[in-house]
Coordinates of C-alpha atoms in Angstrom, one line a residue:
Chain A
M1 CA 16.2 14.3 11.4
C2 CA 14.9 11.3 13.4
R3 CA 18.0 11.2 15.6
L4 CA 17.9 14.9 16.3
K5 CA 14.2 14.3 17.3
G6 CA 15.3 11.5 19.5
L7 CA 18.1 13.8 21.2
K8 CA 15.5 16.4 21.8
Y9 CA 13.3 13.7 23.7
L10 CA 16.3 12.7 25.3
L11 CA 17.1 16.1 26.8
V12 CA 13.5 16.7 27.7
S13 CA 13.2 13.5 29.3
M14 CA 16.5 14.2 31.4
V15 CA 15.1 17.6 32.7
L16 CA 11.8 15.8 33.6
F17 CA 13.4 13.0 35.5
L18 CA 16.1 15.2 37.2
S19 CA 13.2 17.3 38.6
V20 CA 11.4 14.3 40.1
G21 CA 13.5 14.2 43.2
V22 CA 15.1 11.4 45.3
Q23 CA 11.9 9.8 46.4
A24 CA 10.9 9.1 42.9
Q25 CA 14.3 7.7 42.0
Q26 CA 13.9 5.0 44.7
D27 CA 10.5 4.2 43.2
I28 CA 11.9 3.8 39.7
D29 CA 15.1 2.2 40.7
P30 CA 14.8 0.0 43.8
L31 CA 17.2 -2.5 42.3
E32 CA 19.9 0.2 41.9
S33 CA 22.6 -2.0 43.6
Y34 CA 21.9 -5.0 41.5
N35 CA 21.4 -2.8 38.3
R36 CA 24.8 -1.1 38.7
K37 CA 26.4 -4.5 38.7
A38 CA 24.7 -5.7 35.5
H39 CA 25.5 -2.3 34.1
S40 CA 29.2 -2.8 34.8
F41 CA 29.1 -6.3 33.5
N42 CA 27.5 -5.0 30.3
N43 CA 30.0 -2.3 29.9
F44 CA 32.9 -5.0 30.3
L45 CA 31.3 -7.0 27.5
D46 CA 30.9 -3.9 25.5
D47 CA 34.6 -3.0 26.0
V48 CA 36.0 -6.4 25.1
A49 CA 33.6 -7.5 22.5
F50 CA 30.7 -5.4 21.0
K51 CA 32.7 -2.1 20.8
P52 CA 35.8 -3.5 18.9
L53 CA 33.5 -5.6 16.8
A54 CA 31.4 -2.6 15.8
K55 CA 34.3 -0.4 15.1
G56 CA 35.7 -3.1 12.8
Y57 CA 32.5 -3.5 11.2
R58 CA 32.1 0.2 10.4
A59 CA 35.8 0.4 9.3
V60 CA 35.5 -2.4 6.8
T61 CA 32.0 -2.0 5.4
P62 CA 31.3 1.0 2.9
D63 CA 28.5 3.2 4.1
L64 CA 26.2 2.1 1.1
I65 CA 26.4 -1.5 2.3
E66 CA 25.8 -0.5 6.0
T67 CA 22.8 1.4 4.9
G68 CA 21.5 -1.6 2.8
V69 CA 22.0 -4.0 5.8
R70 CA 20.3 -1.6 8.1
N71 CA 17.4 -1.2 5.7
V72 CA 17.0 -5.0 5.5
F73 CA 16.7 -5.4 9.3
G74 CA 14.4 -2.3 9.4
N75 CA 12.2 -3.8 6.8
V76 CA 12.0 -7.0 8.9
R77 CA 11.3 -4.9 12.0
D78 CA 8.4 -3.0 10.2
L79 CA 6.5 -6.4 10.4
G80 CA 6.8 -6.4 14.2
T81 CA 5.8 -2.7 14.2
M82 CA 2.7 -3.5 12.3
V83 CA 1.6 -6.2 14.5
N84 CA 1.9 -3.9 17.4
N85 CA 0.2 -1.2 15.7
V86 CA -2.8 -3.5 15.2
L87 CA -2.6 -4.6 18.9
Q88 CA -2.5 -0.9 20.0
F89 CA -5.5 -0.3 17.5
K90 CA -3.6 2.1 15.3
F91 CA -4.9 0.7 12.2
E92 CA -3.9 3.6 10.0
H93 CA -0.2 3.1 11.0
A94 CA -0.5 -0.6 10.6
A95 CA -1.6 -0.2 7.0
V96 CA 1.2 2.1 6.2
D97 CA 3.6 -0.5 7.9
L98 CA 2.3 -3.2 5.7
A99 CA 2.6 -1.1 2.6
R100 CA 6.2 -0.2 3.6
V101 CA 7.0 -3.9 3.8
L102 CA 5.4 -4.9 0.4
F103 CA 7.0 -2.0 -1.4
N104 CA 10.3 -2.4 0.3
T105 CA 10.5 -6.1 -0.3
T106 CA 9.6 -5.9 -3.9
A107 CA 10.7 -2.5 -5.4
G108 CA 13.3 -2.2 -2.6
I109 CA 15.0 -5.5 -3.6
G110 CA 14.4 -7.6 -0.4
G111 CA 14.4 -4.3 1.8
I112 CA 17.8 -3.2 0.8
I113 CA 16.5 0.2 -0.5
D114 CA 14.1 1.9 1.5
V115 CA 11.9 3.0 -1.3
A116 CA 8.9 3.4 0.9
T117 CA 10.4 6.4 2.8
V118 CA 11.1 7.9 -0.5
M119 CA 7.6 7.5 -1.6
G120 CA 6.3 9.1 1.6
L121 CA 5.3 6.2 3.6
E122 CA 6.3 7.2 7.1
K123 CA 8.2 4.7 9.2
H124 CA 7.0 3.8 12.7
S125 CA 8.6 2.2 15.7
E126 CA 6.5 0.0 18.1
D127 CA 7.3 -2.9 20.1
L128 CA 5.5 -5.2 22.7
G129 CA 6.6 -3.1 25.7
Q130 CA 5.0 0.0 24.0
T131 CA 1.9 -2.0 23.3
L132 CA 1.7 -3.0 27.1
G133 CA 2.2 0.4 28.0
V134 CA -0.7 1.8 25.8
W135 CA -2.8 -1.1 27.4
G136 CA -2.1 0.5 30.7
V137 CA 0.7 -1.7 32.1
P138 CA 3.0 0.4 34.2
S139 CA 6.6 0.4 33.3
G140 CA 7.7 -1.0 36.7
P141 CA 11.1 -0.5 38.2
Y142 CA 14.1 0.0 36.2
L143 CA 15.8 -3.5 35.3
V144 CA 19.2 -4.0 33.6
L145 CA 19.8 -7.5 32.4
P146 CA 23.1 -8.9 31.6
F147 CA 23.6 -8.9 27.8
F148 CA 20.4 -7.2 27.1
G149 CA 20.9 -3.9 28.7
P150 CA 18.5 -1.3 30.3
G151 CA 15.0 -2.3 30.5
S152 CA 12.1 -2.5 33.0
F153 CA 9.9 -4.9 34.5
R154 CA 7.4 -4.3 31.8
D155 CA 9.9 -3.8 28.7
S156 CA 12.6 -6.5 29.4
P157 CA 10.3 -9.5 29.3
A158 CA 8.5 -7.9 26.4
T159 CA 11.7 -7.7 24.5
L160 CA 12.4 -11.3 25.0
I161 CA 9.1 -12.6 24.0
G162 CA 8.1 -9.7 21.6
V163 CA 7.4 -10.2 17.8
D164 CA 10.8 -10.6 15.9
A165 CA 10.1 -11.5 12.3
W166 CA 13.7 -12.4 12.0
S167 CA 13.3 -15.4 14.2
Y168 CA 11.0 -16.9 11.6
V169 CA 14.0 -17.2 9.1
N170 CA 14.0 -21.1 8.8
H171 CA 17.7 -21.3 7.4
V172 CA 19.5 -21.5 10.9
P173 CA 23.0 -20.3 9.8
T174 CA 21.4 -17.3 8.0
R175 CA 19.3 -16.5 11.0
N176 CA 22.1 -16.6 13.5
V177 CA 24.6 -14.6 11.3
G178 CA 21.6 -12.2 10.8
Y179 CA 21.3 -11.8 14.7
A180 CA 25.0 -11.1 14.8
I181 CA 25.0 -8.4 12.2
R182 CA 22.0 -6.8 13.7
L183 CA 23.5 -6.7 17.0
I184 CA 26.6 -5.2 15.7
D185 CA 24.9 -2.6 13.6
S186 CA 22.7 -1.6 16.6
R187 CA 26.1 -1.1 18.5
V188 CA 27.4 1.1 15.5
Q189 CA 24.3 3.4 15.9
L190 CA 25.0 4.2 19.4
F191 CA 28.5 5.6 18.6
E192 CA 27.3 9.1 17.9
F193 CA 25.4 9.2 21.2
E194 CA 28.2 8.2 23.5
T195 CA 29.8 11.7 23.4
L196 CA 26.4 13.0 25.1
I197 CA 27.1 11.0 28.3
S198 CA 28.1 13.1 31.2
G199 CA 28.3 12.6 34.9
D200 CA 27.1 9.4 36.4
E201 CA 26.9 7.1 33.3
Y202 CA 24.5 4.7 35.0
I203 CA 21.9 7.3 36.0
F204 CA 22.4 9.2 32.6
I205 CA 21.6 6.1 30.7
R206 CA 18.8 5.0 33.2
D207 CA 17.1 8.4 33.0
A208 CA 17.5 8.7 29.2
Y209 CA 16.1 5.2 28.7
L210 CA 13.0 5.7 30.9
G211 CA 12.4 9.0 29.3
L212 CA 12.6 7.8 25.9
R213 CA 10.4 4.7 26.6
Q214 CA 7.6 6.9 28.1
Q215 CA 7.9 9.1 25.1
A216 CA 7.5 6.0 22.8
V217 CA 4.5 4.6 24.7
M218 CA 2.8 8.2 24.7
D219 CA 3.8 8.7 21.0
G220 CA 5.8 11.8 21.7
V221 CA 3.2 13.4 24.0
V222 CA 4.6 14.6 27.3
D223 CA 2.2 13.9 30.0
E224 CA 3.9 15.8 32.9
T225 CA 2.4 18.5 35.0
F226 CA 5.2 21.1 35.9
N227 CA 5.2 22.4 39.3
D228 CA 6.9 25.8 40.1
D229 CA 8.4 24.1 43.1
D230 CA 10.4 21.9 40.9
F231 CA 12.4 24.8 39.6
Chain B
M1 CA 17.4 36.5 -37.5
K2 CA 16.4 33.9 -39.9
K3 CA 16.2 31.4 -37.2
S4 CA 13.8 33.7 -35.2
F5 CA 11.6 33.9 -38.2
I6 CA 11.3 30.3 -38.7
A7 CA 10.5 29.8 -35.1
L8 CA 7.8 32.4 -35.2
A9 CA 6.2 30.7 -38.2
V10 CA 6.3 27.5 -36.7
A11 CA 4.9 28.5 -33.5
S12 CA 2.0 30.2 -35.5
A13 CA 1.2 27.1 -37.4
L14 CA 0.9 25.1 -34.2
T15 CA -1.2 27.7 -32.4
V16 CA -3.8 28.0 -34.9
P17 CA -5.1 24.4 -34.8
M18 CA -4.9 24.4 -30.9
V19 CA -7.2 27.3 -30.8
A20 CA -9.6 25.6 -33.3
Q21 CA -9.6 22.5 -31.1
A22 CA -9.9 24.1 -27.7
D23 CA -12.7 22.0 -26.6
T24 CA -10.7 18.8 -27.2
T25 CA -9.1 17.0 -24.2
L26 CA -6.1 14.9 -24.8
F27 CA -5.6 12.2 -22.1
G28 CA -3.6 9.0 -21.8
S29 CA -1.8 6.8 -19.5
A30 CA 1.3 4.5 -19.4
R31 CA 2.2 1.7 -17.2
F32 CA 5.5 -0.2 -16.6
D33 CA 5.2 -3.5 -15.0
V34 CA 7.4 -6.1 -13.6
T35 CA 5.6 -9.3 -13.4
D36 CA 6.3 -12.8 -11.9
T37 CA 3.9 -15.1 -13.4
D38 CA 3.6 -18.7 -11.9
S39 CA 3.0 -20.6 -14.9
A40 CA 5.9 -19.0 -17.0
D41 CA 8.2 -19.4 -14.1
D42 CA 9.6 -15.9 -15.2
V43 CA 10.0 -12.4 -14.1
D44 CA 9.3 -10.1 -16.9
S45 CA 9.4 -6.4 -17.1
A46 CA 7.3 -4.5 -19.8
T47 CA 5.8 -1.1 -20.8
N48 CA 2.7 -3.1 -21.1
R49 CA 0.0 -0.6 -21.8
I50 CA 0.2 2.7 -23.4
R51 CA -3.2 4.5 -24.0
F52 CA -4.1 8.0 -25.3
G53 CA -6.9 9.7 -26.8
F54 CA -9.1 12.6 -27.3
S55 CA -12.5 13.5 -25.9
G56 CA -14.8 16.5 -26.2
E57 CA -18.2 17.9 -26.8
E58 CA -19.9 20.5 -28.8
T59 CA -23.3 22.1 -28.7
M60 CA -25.4 21.4 -31.8
D61 CA -27.9 23.8 -33.4
S62 CA -30.7 22.0 -31.8
G63 CA -29.2 22.6 -28.3
L64 CA -28.2 19.1 -27.8
T65 CA -24.7 18.2 -26.9
A66 CA -22.5 16.1 -29.4
G67 CA -19.5 14.3 -27.9
Y68 CA -16.8 11.9 -28.6
F69 CA -14.4 9.6 -26.9
I70 CA -11.7 8.1 -29.0
R71 CA -9.0 6.0 -27.3
L72 CA -6.0 4.4 -28.9
Q73 CA -3.8 1.6 -27.3
A74 CA -0.4 0.0 -27.8
S75 CA 0.1 -3.1 -26.1
G76 CA 3.4 -4.8 -25.5
I77 CA 5.6 -2.4 -27.1
D78 CA 8.8 -4.2 -26.0
G79 CA 7.6 -6.9 -28.4
N80 CA 7.3 -9.6 -25.9
D81 CA 3.9 -9.2 -24.6
G82 CA 0.4 -8.9 -26.1
A83 CA -0.8 -9.1 -29.6
A84 CA 0.1 -5.6 -30.8
A85 CA 3.9 -5.8 -30.7
N86 CA 6.5 -3.6 -31.8
G87 CA 4.7 -0.4 -31.2
N88 CA 1.6 -1.1 -33.1
V89 CA -1.4 1.1 -32.0
G90 CA -5.0 0.2 -32.3
V91 CA -8.4 1.7 -31.5
S92 CA -9.4 0.3 -28.2
K93 CA -12.5 2.4 -27.6
V94 CA -14.6 4.7 -29.6
A95 CA -17.9 6.2 -28.5
L96 CA -20.0 9.0 -29.8
F97 CA -22.8 10.5 -27.7
I98 CA -25.8 12.8 -28.1
A99 CA -26.9 14.2 -24.7
G100 CA -29.8 16.5 -23.7
G101 CA -32.7 16.6 -21.4
F102 CA -33.7 13.1 -22.4
G103 CA -30.4 11.6 -21.1
K104 CA -27.5 10.4 -23.1
L105 CA -27.5 8.2 -26.3
I106 CA -24.1 6.4 -26.7
L107 CA -23.1 5.1 -30.1
G108 CA -20.2 2.7 -30.2
D109 CA -18.2 1.1 -27.3
A110 CA -19.8 0.8 -23.9
D111 CA -19.9 -1.7 -20.9
S112 CA -23.0 -3.9 -21.1
P113 CA -25.4 -3.4 -18.3
V114 CA -24.5 -6.7 -16.5
Q115 CA -20.8 -6.2 -17.0
R116 CA -21.2 -2.9 -15.3
A117 CA -23.2 -4.4 -12.4
E118 CA -20.5 -7.0 -12.1
G119 CA -17.8 -4.2 -11.7
V120 CA -19.6 -1.8 -9.4
Q121 CA -18.0 -3.5 -6.5
T122 CA -14.5 -3.5 -8.0
L123 CA -12.1 -2.2 -5.3
T124 CA -8.8 -3.6 -5.9
A125 CA -6.2 -1.7 -8.2
M126 CA -5.2 -4.8 -10.2
F127 CA -6.5 -8.3 -11.3
D128 CA -10.1 -7.4 -10.3
G129 CA -12.9 -9.2 -12.1
S130 CA -10.9 -12.0 -13.5
L131 CA -13.6 -14.6 -13.1
E132 CA -16.5 -12.4 -14.2
V133 CA -18.9 -14.1 -16.6
A134 CA -20.3 -11.2 -18.4
G135 CA -17.2 -10.3 -20.2
S136 CA -18.3 -9.0 -23.4
E137 CA -18.8 -5.1 -23.7
F138 CA -21.0 -3.6 -26.5
S139 CA -18.4 -3.4 -29.0
H140 CA -18.1 -0.8 -31.8
G141 CA -21.5 -1.2 -33.3
G142 CA -23.3 -1.0 -29.9
I143 CA -26.2 1.6 -29.2
S144 CA -26.8 2.5 -25.3
Y145 CA -29.0 4.8 -23.5
E146 CA -28.5 6.3 -20.1
S147 CA -31.1 8.4 -18.5
N148 CA -30.4 11.4 -16.4
V149 CA -30.1 10.8 -12.6
Y150 CA -33.3 11.2 -10.6
S151 CA -32.8 11.3 -6.8
G152 CA -29.9 9.0 -7.2
F153 CA -31.6 6.5 -9.6
Q154 CA -30.4 6.1 -13.2
F155 CA -31.7 3.7 -16.0
R156 CA -29.5 2.2 -18.7
A157 CA -30.4 0.0 -21.6
G158 CA -28.5 -1.0 -24.7
V159 CA -27.9 -3.4 -27.5
G160 CA -24.5 -4.8 -28.8
D161 CA -23.6 -4.7 -32.7
V162 CA -26.5 -4.4 -34.8
D163 CA -26.1 -7.0 -37.5
S164 CA -28.8 -9.3 -38.5
D165 CA -26.3 -11.5 -40.2
A166 CA -24.1 -11.7 -37.3
T167 CA -23.2 -14.6 -35.1
S168 CA -24.8 -15.0 -31.9
A169 CA -21.9 -13.7 -30.1
E170 CA -22.7 -10.3 -31.2
D171 CA -26.4 -10.6 -30.5
S172 CA -26.6 -8.9 -27.0
Y173 CA -28.7 -6.6 -25.0
G174 CA -29.1 -5.5 -21.5
F175 CA -30.8 -3.0 -19.2
S176 CA -30.2 -1.9 -15.7
V177 CA -31.5 0.3 -12.8
D178 CA -28.6 1.9 -10.6
Y179 CA -28.7 3.8 -7.4
S180 CA -26.0 5.9 -6.1
N181 CA -25.3 8.4 -3.3
D182 CA -22.3 9.5 -1.4
L183 CA -22.1 6.3 0.5
L184 CA -23.7 3.7 -1.7
D185 CA -23.5 2.4 -5.2
V186 CA -26.0 -0.4 -6.3
S187 CA -26.7 -1.8 -9.8
I188 CA -29.1 -4.4 -10.8
A189 CA -29.0 -5.6 -14.5
A190 CA -30.3 -8.2 -16.9
G191 CA -30.0 -8.9 -20.5
E192 CA -28.8 -11.7 -23.0
E193 CA -25.4 -12.4 -24.6
A194 CA -24.6 -15.0 -27.2
D195 CA -28.1 -16.4 -26.7
A196 CA -27.5 -16.8 -23.0
S197 CA -29.5 -14.8 -20.6
L198 CA -27.6 -12.8 -18.1
F199 CA -28.4 -11.4 -14.6
G200 CA -26.3 -9.4 -12.3
I201 CA -26.4 -7.5 -9.2
G202 CA -23.4 -5.7 -7.6
G203 CA -22.8 -2.8 -5.0
K204 CA -20.4 -1.2 -2.5
V205 CA -20.9 0.8 0.6
K206 CA -18.4 3.3 2.0
L207 CA -18.0 2.9 5.8
G208 CA -15.4 5.7 6.8
A209 CA -12.1 4.7 5.7
F210 CA -13.5 1.2 4.4
T211 CA -15.4 0.5 1.4
V212 CA -16.8 -3.1 1.0
G213 CA -18.5 -4.5 -2.0
A214 CA -20.1 -7.7 -3.3
A215 CA -21.4 -8.9 -6.6
Y216 CA -23.4 -11.8 -7.9
S217 CA -24.2 -12.6 -11.5
D218 CA -25.2 -15.6 -13.6
K219 CA -24.9 -16.5 -17.3
E220 CA -27.2 -19.2 -18.6
D221 CA -25.6 -22.5 -19.4
F222 CA -22.1 -21.1 -18.4
A223 CA -21.5 -20.1 -14.8
S224 CA -22.5 -18.0 -11.9
Y225 CA -20.1 -15.5 -10.4
G226 CA -19.7 -14.1 -6.9
S227 CA -17.2 -11.6 -5.4
L228 CA -16.5 -10.0 -2.1
S229 CA -14.1 -7.2 -1.9
A230 CA -12.8 -4.6 0.6
K231 CA -10.8 -1.5 0.5
Y232 CA -9.0 0.6 3.3
V233 CA -7.7 4.1 2.5
V234 CA -5.1 5.8 4.7
G235 CA -4.2 9.2 3.0
K236 CA -2.7 8.5 -0.4
L237 CA -2.4 4.7 0.5
S238 CA -5.1 2.2 -0.4
L239 CA -5.1 -1.6 0.6
A240 CA -7.8 -3.8 -1.0
A241 CA -8.6 -7.4 -1.3
Q242 CA -11.1 -9.4 -3.3
Y243 CA -12.3 -12.9 -3.3
E244 CA -13.9 -14.2 -6.6
T245 CA -15.6 -17.5 -7.4
R246 CA -16.9 -18.9 -10.7
D247 CA -19.3 -21.8 -10.3
L248 CA -19.3 -23.5 -13.7
D249 CA -22.5 -25.1 -14.9
A250 CA -20.8 -28.0 -16.7
A251 CA -21.3 -31.3 -15.0
G252 CA -18.5 -32.3 -12.8
A253 CA -16.7 -29.0 -13.3
K254 CA -15.0 -27.7 -10.0
D255 CA -15.4 -24.1 -9.0
W256 CA -12.9 -21.5 -9.9
D257 CA -11.8 -19.4 -7.1
S258 CA -9.3 -16.6 -6.8
V259 CA -8.0 -14.0 -4.1
N260 CA -6.3 -10.8 -5.1
V261 CA -4.8 -8.1 -3.2
S262 CA -3.4 -4.8 -4.0
A263 CA -1.5 -1.9 -2.3
Q264 CA -1.6 1.4 -4.3
Y265 CA 0.2 4.4 -3.3
A266 CA -0.4 7.9 -5.0
L267 CA 2.8 9.7 -5.7
G268 CA 1.2 12.9 -6.7
G269 CA 1.2 14.3 -10.2
N270 CA -1.2 11.5 -11.4
A271 CA 1.6 9.0 -10.7
S272 CA 1.3 5.9 -8.7
V273 CA 3.0 2.6 -7.7
T274 CA 0.8 -0.4 -7.3
L275 CA 1.8 -3.9 -6.1
G276 CA -0.8 -6.5 -6.8
A277 CA -1.0 -10.2 -6.6
I278 CA -3.6 -12.9 -7.5
D279 CA -3.9 -16.5 -6.3
Y280 CA -6.0 -19.1 -8.2
N281 CA -7.0 -22.5 -7.2
D282 CA -6.0 -25.7 -8.9
A283 CA -9.2 -25.7 -11.0
A284 CA -8.7 -22.2 -12.2
E285 CA -5.1 -22.9 -13.0
A286 CA -6.1 -26.0 -15.0
G287 CA -8.4 -23.8 -16.9
G288 CA -5.5 -21.6 -17.9
K289 CA -5.3 -19.0 -15.2
S290 CA -1.9 -18.2 -13.4
D291 CA -1.0 -16.8 -10.0
T292 CA 0.7 -13.5 -10.6
V293 CA 2.6 -10.8 -8.8
T294 CA 2.9 -7.4 -10.4
L295 CA 4.7 -4.3 -9.3
R296 CA 3.5 -1.3 -11.5
Y297 CA 4.5 2.2 -11.9
A298 CA 1.8 4.2 -13.7
I299 CA 1.3 7.8 -14.9
S300 CA -1.6 9.3 -16.5
F301 CA -2.2 12.7 -17.9

């Protein structure tokens, strides 16, 4: 359901951005030349490393375990979401996030089972980039970083310094294995969206990313004024 | 054919008493807990409380209302916890009352006024009031009076078991004045218990989704008690926290402190899931208290 919602946002955002025009594209992507090189580098890394690893992971891991692993990292991520909801003064959401972590960590056996969602506690997704956006910090130009992928002048640094509860795991081998599994699992989740890409892959991903980020900052509210001339 | 006749006869037999007791309400609750207790270094699961009972009221010839509340309880039915093991059931609360224009006269179990004042501010869903000092309710032989509510004010008074030969532990009395409206609950009470004077004041105020409460009480030659509590409600979720302290009068005794927190989510259908934890300071632990975390599924009817 969530993914369908995300797909809907993606398509809406594509329409919005395609209607903005060439001038706007220069505003949002003045570093296109560099970004395309970084994008190609990331694609190369994906082809030789991440994609094969993700395929292998999905092939050997039963769906049940895959879901459990995803839930564990989702539970940890809920802590970061809670902090960002507090920073955005969304205390009701933060309270629900806290309850999610408490119930999933105990009744959900360390977060393996997402009992909170079954109970009716809605899952949220917030990060530092969204928090900065809510505070009024503009997205800035589109920016692709090697290894880290699509971002912006606001979101990419926020990703690097944002609240990642997993980084507080003291046992270094556990923490590093966790990072690796989380990365691979994130890549697995992208498989189903790859078939949607058409035309210039770079532009498709850029526009989709920027549109989704705008949606995330605005909590799904599209703040665009349509002009008949755009159609 | 024969089976149908028997079924009809059984149904008729069951229906007659139900009609005769139409004004009786059957109620009850059950809890299943998974508890991690620090001192026991053990995680234990148990159906640790089952309560059920009957309540109702009838109109007497005089026009006054006669009522009753009878509650039974089985504790620790898995045989590991509590005194009433192996499914033993005992009476946990019995109160009869007579009500009318004068107020309500309660005969039997009731909270003592000071105990109630301490508990007015209770907001957490678990472990609340663990350090209160007025712990004794008016037990089975108690006689209490509650006035009607006048502009939000209500007066209460009562005595514990009436037994001239009894030990001082049963020699208790108390009275209180309460005020309540949509946003505020306050109770001020005084009395005596086990030959020691008691005083208590407690209250809570609702501020939107937040409710905050506080209480102070003192029991002569024993201890004083203080509490601060807060609760935040989001839809069916409530998060609450309470700080309690017991300042013991004994020379050289260190204060007992505790912090307890709870998260409760209503599942609908009178079912809920609660996660609660309490943390005591070293002095309280030396006095027999233990840090505890409990995950509870409860249902009531």
